[in-house]
Amino acid sequence: MTDEPLVRRLTVFGIWLLAVNGMIGAGIFGVGAEAARLAGNFSPWMFLLCGALMLPVIASFGEAARHFDGTGGPLLYAETAFGKFVGFQTGWTFYVARATAFAANINLLISAIAFFWIGADEGATRATLLILICAGLTWVNVVGTGQAIRTVGVLTALKFAPLFALIVFGLPAITTEVFVAPAAQLPPAADFGAALVLLVYAYVGFESAVVPAGETRNPSRDMPRALMATLLVVSIVYFFIQAVSVSVLPNLAQSERPLVEAGSVLLGGAGAMLITAGVIASVGGNVAGAMFSTPRMTYALARDGQLPSLFGWVHPRYRTPAASVLIFGGLVLVLALTGSFVWLASISVLTRLLMYLVCIGAIPALRRGAGQIKPLPAAPATGYLMPVLAAVVCIGLVTQVSYNAVVVAAIFIAAGTVLYLINHLVRR
């Protein structure tokens, strides 16, 4: 097993917590309305179709993860197969996208808190809350892996509680139209494609769970299991949430807060408050998971000599990548306070898809024994079926991205190239 100074404490459940919090953020609390507009009563089935589309992508990541027991995830897969430059760019795009999305989610979290606390999203109160949230999550992740995962676990339980309550109380209200002859309710081709692109976004984020393999007890066995369990659970939850929503809200397509309104219909004012609390817990779990996994990327880059050694400093007592955690926490706070991160939303999906394609493309080299863990059992009889399907899915989604997003992504890649060259010139 690779010699890592980090403590190997993560189990299948810990990896699953990171993956499920990366996947279930705030999206499910808002995308239901647009899904209903595009696909009507068929929209619950669209979630299952999207889960099926993501199956080969997640299965490919699971296979890539089997070949490594060091920290880095996508960075390691890309570097092993294509060299240090591509590895650095993969880690760079992952880090920037996660930092900016983290900042956006914290601001969304403050907006949700303002539902209970009027004025929480304004002026000095907003700034104080942002500082406290960033400082709290940073501290938790410096003092230990176990404490960080327990925090994610608590937020995950709080996240699922209102979602499960919505499903349980809403099951009797689900109309037969959702289940009877769903094929007859297929939307027009244009709306069908738009809905797929929209809803696939609710399934990204799982990749953050493969980064801390260096803190996983048995990554070759546990990573694939956790990823597939995440996809199964999330797909089922999404299906029933949308089935309840289209059944209890005839005007779902026009709703601005679909799940909050569904909770209000089923449970009154208490239901609306419960779902709003769920938004807070969901976003909180998402950012807690990001705070755990993302600093491991800069730690891995520093470990490999592609960033200054400061990023690789491990706390002598807590055995965590403390410097990377502190730097990430500070960066997120600046982005959240300034609000300059909003524009990244237009390219976040593109950068993820490009990263997915690189990792999928690394699989042939990993199968030839390029990874850290070898030998491994032979590839399944399906051979390259899963990686090929995964690549087709990602390429199909890339074609739906706007030209502006492509331009901004190219600028990011160019910036990463400059950082890479400067670091190597300094080290000479």
Short mmCIF file of C-alpha atoms in Angstrom, two decimals:
data_model
loop_
_atom_site.label_atom_id
_atom_site.label_comp_id
_atom_site.label_asym_id
_atom_site.label_seq_id
_atom_site.Cartn_x
_atom_site.Cartn_y
_atom_site.Cartn_z
CA MET A 1 0.00 0.00 0.00
CA THR A 2 1.27 3.50 -0.88
CA ASP A 3 3.17 5.22 1.95
CA GLU A 4 0.94 8.14 2.99
CA PRO A 5 1.41 10.22 6.16
CA LEU A 6 -2.38 10.60 6.40
CA VAL A 7 -4.33 8.24 8.67
CA ARG A 8 -6.40 5.53 6.92
CA ARG A 9 -9.75 5.76 8.72
CA LEU A 10 -12.33 5.99 5.95
CA THR A 11 -14.61 2.99 5.45
CA VAL A 12 -17.23 2.27 2.76
CA PHE A 13 -19.73 4.29 4.78
CA GLY A 14 -17.39 7.29 5.05
CA ILE A 15 -16.77 7.26 1.29
CA TRP A 16 -20.52 6.93 0.67
CA LEU A 17 -21.15 9.97 2.88
CA LEU A 18 -18.73 12.04 0.81
CA ALA A 19 -20.19 10.82 -2.50
CA VAL A 20 -23.83 11.31 -1.53
CA ASN A 21 -23.14 14.81 -0.19
CA GLY A 22 -21.26 15.69 -3.36
CA MET A 23 -24.22 14.52 -5.43
CA ILE A 24 -27.18 15.78 -3.37
CA GLY A 25 -26.67 19.49 -2.87
CA ALA A 26 -29.30 22.14 -3.42
CA GLY A 27 -30.22 21.07 -6.95
CA ILE A 28 -32.94 18.58 -6.06
CA PHE A 29 -34.73 21.30 -4.10
CA GLY A 30 -35.17 23.39 -7.25
CA VAL A 31 -34.86 21.39 -10.49
CA GLY A 32 -38.20 19.63 -10.10
CA ALA A 33 -40.15 22.58 -11.50
CA GLU A 34 -38.17 22.76 -14.75
CA ALA A 35 -38.28 18.96 -15.06
CA ALA A 36 -42.07 19.09 -14.78
CA ARG A 37 -42.27 21.84 -17.39
CA LEU A 38 -40.22 19.82 -19.86
CA ALA A 39 -41.50 16.30 -19.15
CA GLY A 40 -44.73 16.57 -17.13
CA ASN A 41 -45.81 13.35 -15.41
CA PHE A 42 -42.92 11.54 -17.08
CA SER A 43 -40.39 13.66 -15.18
CA PRO A 44 -39.93 11.17 -12.30
CA TRP A 45 -38.83 8.58 -14.85
CA MET A 46 -36.39 11.11 -16.30
CA PHE A 47 -34.50 10.98 -13.03
CA LEU A 48 -34.16 7.20 -13.33
CA LEU A 49 -33.04 7.55 -16.94
CA CYS A 50 -30.38 10.03 -15.86
CA GLY A 51 -29.26 7.61 -13.18
CA ALA A 52 -28.92 4.95 -15.90
CA LEU A 53 -26.90 7.39 -18.04
CA MET A 54 -24.55 8.06 -15.14
CA LEU A 55 -24.11 4.35 -14.39
CA PRO A 56 -21.27 3.80 -16.90
CA VAL A 57 -19.57 7.04 -15.84
CA ILE A 58 -19.65 6.13 -12.15
CA ALA A 59 -18.72 2.51 -12.89
CA SER A 60 -15.69 3.77 -14.85
CA PHE A 61 -14.62 5.93 -11.90
CA GLY A 62 -15.08 2.92 -9.64
CA GLU A 63 -12.78 0.87 -11.85
CA ALA A 64 -10.15 3.62 -12.00
CA ALA A 65 -10.29 3.95 -8.20
CA ARG A 66 -9.51 0.24 -7.79
CA HIS A 67 -6.00 0.83 -9.12
CA PHE A 68 -4.91 3.41 -6.52
CA ASP A 69 -4.51 3.71 -2.76
CA GLY A 70 -2.99 7.22 -2.67
CA THR A 71 -4.64 10.62 -2.29
CA GLY A 72 -5.56 12.48 -5.47
CA GLY A 73 -8.34 10.65 -7.32
CA PRO A 74 -8.74 12.16 -10.83
CA LEU A 75 -5.29 13.75 -10.54
CA LEU A 76 -3.66 10.35 -10.08
CA TYR A 77 -5.65 8.66 -12.85
CA ALA A 78 -4.77 11.38 -15.37
CA GLU A 79 -1.13 11.70 -14.36
CA THR A 80 -0.52 7.96 -14.47
CA ALA A 81 -1.99 7.58 -17.94
CA PHE A 82 -1.05 10.87 -19.62
CA GLY A 83 1.77 12.45 -17.64
CA LYS A 84 2.24 15.18 -15.07
CA PHE A 85 0.96 18.08 -17.17
CA VAL A 86 -2.44 16.52 -17.86
CA GLY A 87 -2.57 15.34 -14.26
CA PHE A 88 -1.96 18.86 -13.00
CA GLN A 89 -4.62 20.33 -15.29
CA THR A 90 -7.12 17.73 -14.13
CA GLY A 91 -6.41 18.51 -10.49
CA TRP A 92 -6.47 22.25 -11.21
CA THR A 93 -9.90 22.27 -12.86
CA PHE A 94 -11.28 20.07 -10.07
CA TYR A 95 -9.95 22.41 -7.38
CA VAL A 96 -11.13 25.69 -8.93
CA ALA A 97 -14.59 24.34 -9.78
CA ARG A 98 -15.06 22.93 -6.28
CA ALA A 99 -13.83 26.11 -4.54
CA THR A 100 -16.17 28.32 -6.54
CA ALA A 101 -19.13 25.98 -6.19
CA PHE A 102 -18.43 25.83 -2.45
CA ALA A 103 -18.59 29.63 -2.23
CA ALA A 104 -21.84 29.69 -4.19
CA ASN A 105 -23.38 27.07 -1.93
CA ILE A 106 -22.43 28.93 1.23
CA ASN A 107 -24.25 31.99 -0.05
CA LEU A 108 -27.24 29.78 -0.86
CA LEU A 109 -27.01 28.43 2.68
CA ILE A 110 -27.17 31.97 4.07
CA SER A 111 -30.24 32.65 1.91
CA ALA A 112 -31.94 29.58 3.36
CA ILE A 113 -31.09 30.65 6.90
CA ALA A 114 -32.76 33.98 6.12
CA PHE A 115 -36.08 32.08 5.86
CA PHE A 116 -35.93 31.76 9.66
CA TRP A 117 -33.75 34.77 10.47
CA ILE A 118 -34.82 37.90 8.60
CA GLY A 119 -31.81 39.93 7.51
CA ALA A 120 -29.30 37.10 7.80
CA ASP A 121 -28.40 37.53 4.14
CA GLU A 122 -27.64 41.25 4.40
CA GLY A 123 -24.65 43.40 5.34
CA ALA A 124 -22.52 42.66 8.37
CA THR A 125 -24.73 39.76 9.51
CA ARG A 126 -24.15 37.94 6.22
CA ALA A 127 -20.40 38.55 6.39
CA THR A 128 -20.23 37.33 10.00
CA LEU A 129 -22.14 34.15 9.19
CA LEU A 130 -19.89 33.44 6.19
CA ILE A 131 -16.79 33.86 8.37
CA LEU A 132 -18.19 31.59 11.10
CA ILE A 133 -19.20 28.86 8.62
CA CYS A 134 -15.87 28.88 6.80
CA ALA A 135 -13.87 29.04 10.05
CA GLY A 136 -15.91 26.25 11.64
CA LEU A 137 -15.58 23.85 8.72
CA THR A 138 -11.88 24.67 8.39
CA TRP A 139 -11.23 23.96 12.06
CA VAL A 140 -13.14 20.67 11.98
CA ASN A 141 -11.09 19.47 9.01
CA VAL A 142 -7.77 20.47 10.56
CA VAL A 143 -8.32 18.69 13.88
CA GLY A 144 -9.01 15.29 12.37
CA THR A 145 -10.48 13.03 9.70
CA GLY A 146 -12.81 11.29 12.15
CA GLN A 147 -14.35 14.54 13.38
CA ALA A 148 -14.78 15.80 9.82
CA ILE A 149 -16.58 12.62 8.70
CA ARG A 150 -18.80 12.68 11.80
CA THR A 151 -19.80 16.25 10.87
CA VAL A 152 -20.64 15.13 7.33
CA GLY A 153 -22.59 12.19 8.78
CA VAL A 154 -24.73 14.40 11.01
CA LEU A 155 -25.50 16.79 8.15
CA THR A 156 -26.34 13.83 5.90
CA ALA A 157 -28.88 12.55 8.43
CA LEU A 158 -30.39 16.03 8.71
CA LYS A 159 -30.45 16.27 4.90
CA PHE A 160 -32.26 12.98 4.36
CA ALA A 161 -34.77 13.39 7.19
CA PRO A 162 -37.01 15.99 5.45
CA LEU A 163 -36.61 14.27 2.08
CA PHE A 164 -37.74 10.95 3.52
CA ALA A 165 -40.57 12.71 5.38
CA LEU A 166 -41.74 14.20 2.09
CA ILE A 167 -41.65 10.76 0.46
CA VAL A 168 -43.38 8.93 3.32
CA PHE A 169 -46.20 11.45 3.73
CA GLY A 170 -46.47 11.91 -0.01
CA LEU A 171 -46.63 8.25 -1.08
CA PRO A 172 -50.42 7.99 -0.65
CA ALA A 173 -50.83 11.12 -2.76
CA ILE A 174 -48.87 9.82 -5.79
CA THR A 175 -51.29 9.66 -8.72
CA THR A 176 -51.67 6.67 -11.01
CA GLU A 177 -50.67 8.84 -13.99
CA VAL A 178 -47.06 8.65 -12.79
CA PHE A 179 -46.98 4.85 -13.10
CA VAL A 180 -49.52 4.02 -15.81
CA ALA A 181 -48.03 3.67 -19.31
CA PRO A 182 -45.12 6.10 -18.73
CA ALA A 183 -43.91 5.58 -22.31
CA ALA A 184 -47.13 7.16 -23.56
CA GLN A 185 -46.20 10.36 -21.68
CA LEU A 186 -42.81 10.86 -23.34
CA PRO A 187 -42.15 14.56 -24.00
CA PRO A 188 -41.15 15.90 -27.44
CA ALA A 189 -37.58 15.11 -28.50
CA ALA A 190 -36.29 18.64 -27.87
CA ASP A 191 -37.75 18.77 -24.36
CA PHE A 192 -36.56 15.23 -23.67
CA GLY A 193 -32.95 16.17 -24.45
CA ALA A 194 -33.15 19.40 -22.47
CA ALA A 195 -34.55 17.56 -19.46
CA LEU A 196 -31.78 14.95 -19.60
CA VAL A 197 -29.09 17.62 -19.66
CA LEU A 198 -30.74 19.48 -16.78
CA LEU A 199 -31.24 16.47 -14.54
CA VAL A 200 -27.85 14.87 -15.13
CA TYR A 201 -26.46 17.88 -13.28
CA ALA A 202 -28.13 16.52 -10.14
CA TYR A 203 -25.86 13.46 -10.39
CA VAL A 204 -22.45 15.13 -10.58
CA GLY A 205 -20.24 15.69 -7.55
CA PHE A 206 -19.60 12.03 -6.71
CA GLU A 207 -16.00 12.40 -7.90
CA SER A 208 -15.02 14.22 -4.71
CA ALA A 209 -15.31 10.92 -2.83
CA VAL A 210 -12.44 9.26 -4.72
CA VAL A 211 -9.90 11.97 -3.85
CA PRO A 212 -9.09 10.90 -0.23
CA ALA A 213 -8.09 7.31 -1.15
CA GLY A 214 -4.95 7.84 0.93
CA GLU A 215 -7.17 7.96 4.02
CA THR A 216 -9.28 4.94 3.03
CA ARG A 217 -8.73 1.58 4.70
CA ASN A 218 -9.23 -0.52 1.57
CA PRO A 219 -9.70 1.81 -1.42
CA SER A 220 -9.48 -0.89 -4.08
CA ARG A 221 -12.49 -2.67 -2.59
CA ASP A 222 -14.42 0.13 -0.90
CA MET A 223 -14.40 2.92 -3.52
CA PRO A 224 -16.42 1.04 -6.22
CA ARG A 225 -18.91 -0.25 -3.64
CA ALA A 226 -19.52 3.20 -2.17
CA LEU A 227 -19.96 4.86 -5.57
CA MET A 228 -22.49 2.31 -6.83
CA ALA A 229 -24.41 2.45 -3.54
CA THR A 230 -24.56 6.24 -3.87
CA LEU A 231 -26.01 6.07 -7.39
CA LEU A 232 -28.66 3.54 -6.32
CA VAL A 233 -29.82 5.47 -3.26
CA VAL A 234 -29.82 8.87 -4.96
CA SER A 235 -31.74 7.62 -8.02
CA ILE A 236 -34.50 6.10 -5.88
CA VAL A 237 -34.79 9.20 -3.68
CA TYR A 238 -34.94 11.51 -6.70
CA PHE A 239 -37.63 9.40 -8.40
CA PHE A 240 -40.01 9.39 -5.43
CA ILE A 241 -39.44 13.06 -4.60
CA GLN A 242 -40.41 14.05 -8.12
CA ALA A 243 -43.35 11.61 -8.15
CA VAL A 244 -44.73 13.21 -4.98
CA SER A 245 -44.12 16.73 -6.32
CA VAL A 246 -45.95 16.25 -9.64
CA SER A 247 -48.82 14.60 -7.78
CA VAL A 248 -49.47 17.21 -5.09
CA LEU A 249 -48.61 20.36 -7.07
CA PRO A 250 -50.67 20.81 -10.26
CA ASN A 251 -48.73 24.03 -10.93
CA LEU A 252 -45.32 22.47 -10.23
CA ALA A 253 -43.89 23.79 -13.51
CA GLN A 254 -44.46 27.38 -12.32
CA SER A 255 -43.15 26.88 -8.78
CA GLU A 256 -40.08 28.77 -7.58
CA ARG A 257 -39.58 26.55 -4.51
CA PRO A 258 -41.15 23.23 -5.53
CA LEU A 259 -40.23 21.04 -2.57
CA VAL A 260 -41.03 23.73 -0.03
CA GLU A 261 -44.47 24.13 -1.61
CA ALA A 262 -44.96 20.35 -1.71
CA GLY A 263 -44.09 20.17 1.98
CA SER A 264 -46.57 22.93 2.69
CA VAL A 265 -49.37 21.05 0.86
CA LEU A 266 -48.66 17.82 2.72
CA LEU A 267 -47.83 19.12 6.21
CA GLY A 268 -48.81 22.78 6.28
CA GLY A 269 -46.49 25.48 7.56
CA ALA A 270 -44.48 22.95 9.53
CA GLY A 271 -43.79 21.07 6.29
CA ALA A 272 -42.51 24.21 4.58
CA MET A 273 -40.19 24.88 7.51
CA LEU A 274 -39.03 21.25 7.54
CA ILE A 275 -38.09 21.33 3.86
CA THR A 276 -36.37 24.69 4.25
CA ALA A 277 -34.36 23.20 7.11
CA GLY A 278 -33.57 20.37 4.71
CA VAL A 279 -32.14 22.86 2.23
CA ILE A 280 -29.87 24.19 4.96
CA ALA A 281 -28.73 20.68 5.96
CA SER A 282 -28.33 19.60 2.34
CA VAL A 283 -26.16 22.52 1.36
CA GLY A 284 -24.32 22.23 4.67
CA GLY A 285 -23.54 18.57 4.00
CA ASN A 286 -22.45 19.39 0.47
CA VAL A 287 -19.98 22.06 1.57
CA ALA A 288 -18.75 19.94 4.50
CA GLY A 289 -17.95 17.13 2.07
CA ALA A 290 -16.22 19.57 -0.30
CA MET A 291 -14.17 21.00 2.56
CA PHE A 292 -12.95 17.49 3.37
CA SER A 293 -12.10 16.28 -0.13
CA THR A 294 -10.97 19.34 -2.12
CA PRO A 295 -7.88 20.30 -0.03
CA ARG A 296 -6.64 16.75 -0.60
CA MET A 297 -6.21 17.71 -4.26
CA THR A 298 -3.69 20.50 -3.56
CA TYR A 299 -2.04 18.25 -0.98
CA ALA A 300 -1.58 15.60 -3.69
CA LEU A 301 -0.25 18.18 -6.17
CA ALA A 302 2.29 19.39 -3.59
CA ARG A 303 3.24 15.82 -2.72
CA ASP A 304 4.08 15.28 -6.41
CA GLY A 305 6.10 18.50 -6.64
CA GLN A 306 3.59 20.39 -8.80
CA LEU A 307 2.66 22.99 -6.16
CA PRO A 308 4.80 24.60 -3.43
CA SER A 309 5.60 22.22 -0.57
CA LEU A 310 3.52 24.38 1.81
CA PHE A 311 0.35 22.77 0.42
CA GLY A 312 1.68 19.35 1.41
CA TRP A 313 2.30 20.17 5.07
CA VAL A 314 0.66 17.61 7.37
CA HIS A 315 -0.20 18.61 10.94
CA PRO A 316 2.15 16.66 13.25
CA ARG A 317 -0.58 15.95 15.80
CA TYR A 318 -3.78 15.56 13.79
CA ARG A 319 -2.15 14.00 10.66
CA THR A 320 -4.34 16.06 8.31
CA PRO A 321 -3.25 18.21 5.32
CA ALA A 322 -3.69 21.30 7.49
CA ALA A 323 -2.06 23.88 5.20
CA SER A 324 -4.20 22.89 2.22
CA VAL A 325 -7.32 22.97 4.41
CA LEU A 326 -6.51 26.46 5.73
CA ILE A 327 -5.71 27.84 2.26
CA PHE A 328 -8.89 26.36 0.80
CA GLY A 329 -10.98 27.77 3.65
CA GLY A 330 -9.50 31.21 3.13
CA LEU A 331 -10.05 31.11 -0.65
CA VAL A 332 -13.67 30.06 -0.26
CA LEU A 333 -14.29 32.84 2.27
CA VAL A 334 -12.90 35.50 -0.09
CA LEU A 335 -15.00 34.21 -2.99
CA ALA A 336 -18.14 34.01 -0.86
CA LEU A 337 -17.70 37.52 0.57
CA THR A 338 -17.03 39.15 -2.80
CA GLY A 339 -19.63 37.21 -4.75
CA SER A 340 -17.29 37.15 -7.77
CA PHE A 341 -17.75 33.41 -8.10
CA VAL A 342 -21.21 33.50 -9.70
CA TRP A 343 -19.98 33.38 -13.27
CA LEU A 344 -18.29 30.00 -12.70
CA ALA A 345 -21.70 28.33 -12.67
CA SER A 346 -21.77 28.56 -16.48
CA ILE A 347 -18.63 26.42 -16.87
CA SER A 348 -18.76 24.11 -13.84
CA VAL A 349 -20.49 21.33 -15.76
CA LEU A 350 -18.10 21.59 -18.72
CA THR A 351 -15.00 21.36 -16.51
CA ARG A 352 -16.42 18.32 -14.76
CA LEU A 353 -17.26 16.59 -18.03
CA LEU A 354 -13.77 17.23 -19.38
CA MET A 355 -12.33 15.78 -16.18
CA TYR A 356 -14.60 12.75 -16.49
CA LEU A 357 -13.43 12.17 -20.08
CA VAL A 358 -9.76 12.29 -19.06
CA CYS A 359 -10.34 9.80 -16.23
CA ILE A 360 -12.32 7.47 -18.48
CA GLY A 361 -9.55 7.70 -21.09
CA ALA A 362 -7.03 6.59 -18.45
CA ILE A 363 -8.65 3.18 -17.98
CA PRO A 364 -6.76 1.32 -20.78
CA ALA A 365 -3.41 2.34 -19.26
CA LEU A 366 -4.58 1.35 -15.78
CA ARG A 367 -5.69 -2.05 -17.03
CA ARG A 368 -2.19 -2.58 -18.41
CA GLY A 369 -0.83 -2.23 -14.87
CA ALA A 370 0.05 1.47 -14.67
CA GLY A 371 -1.74 2.04 -11.35
CA GLN A 372 -0.38 1.83 -7.81
CA ILE A 373 -2.23 -1.40 -6.96
CA LYS A 374 -1.33 -4.44 -9.02
CA PRO A 375 -1.99 -7.08 -10.00
CA LEU A 376 -5.78 -6.81 -10.09
CA PRO A 377 -8.39 -9.33 -11.24
CA ALA A 378 -9.05 -9.30 -14.99
CA ALA A 379 -11.57 -6.85 -16.41
CA PRO A 380 -15.15 -8.15 -16.58
CA ALA A 381 -16.44 -9.86 -19.70
CA THR A 382 -18.03 -6.61 -20.83
CA GLY A 383 -14.50 -5.32 -21.50
CA TYR A 384 -14.61 -1.69 -22.54
CA LEU A 385 -18.39 -1.44 -22.75
CA MET A 386 -18.72 0.71 -19.64
CA PRO A 387 -15.88 3.14 -20.47
CA VAL A 388 -17.09 3.54 -24.06
CA LEU A 389 -20.66 4.20 -22.93
CA ALA A 390 -19.37 6.64 -20.31
CA ALA A 391 -17.38 8.55 -22.94
CA VAL A 392 -20.41 8.72 -25.24
CA VAL A 393 -22.56 10.12 -22.41
CA CYS A 394 -19.98 12.80 -21.53
CA ILE A 395 -19.39 13.83 -25.15
CA GLY A 396 -23.13 14.04 -25.73
CA LEU A 397 -23.51 16.35 -22.74
CA VAL A 398 -20.52 18.49 -23.77
CA THR A 399 -22.29 19.25 -27.05
CA GLN A 400 -25.06 20.92 -25.03
CA VAL A 401 -22.71 23.41 -23.36
CA SER A 402 -22.73 27.03 -24.55
CA TYR A 403 -19.91 28.60 -26.55
CA ASN A 404 -19.24 31.12 -23.76
CA ALA A 405 -18.67 28.28 -21.31
CA VAL A 406 -16.12 26.74 -23.67
CA VAL A 407 -14.24 30.04 -23.92
CA VAL A 408 -14.09 30.53 -20.15
CA ALA A 409 -13.02 26.92 -19.63
CA ALA A 410 -10.21 27.47 -22.13
CA ILE A 411 -9.09 30.52 -20.12
CA PHE A 412 -9.00 28.40 -16.96
CA ILE A 413 -6.92 25.74 -18.69
CA ALA A 414 -4.53 28.43 -19.93
CA ALA A 415 -4.23 29.82 -16.40
CA GLY A 416 -3.44 26.35 -15.11
CA THR A 417 -0.76 26.01 -17.77
CA VAL A 418 0.88 29.24 -16.59
CA LEU A 419 0.86 28.05 -12.95
CA TYR A 420 2.37 24.73 -13.95
CA LEU A 421 5.20 26.36 -15.93
CA ILE A 422 5.97 28.94 -13.21
CA ASN A 423 6.23 26.24 -10.54
CA HIS A 424 8.59 24.14 -12.67
CA LEU A 425 10.77 27.15 -13.52
CA VAL A 426 11.06 28.06 -9.83
CA ARG A 427 12.07 24.51 -8.91
CA ARG A 428 14.92 24.38 -11.44
#
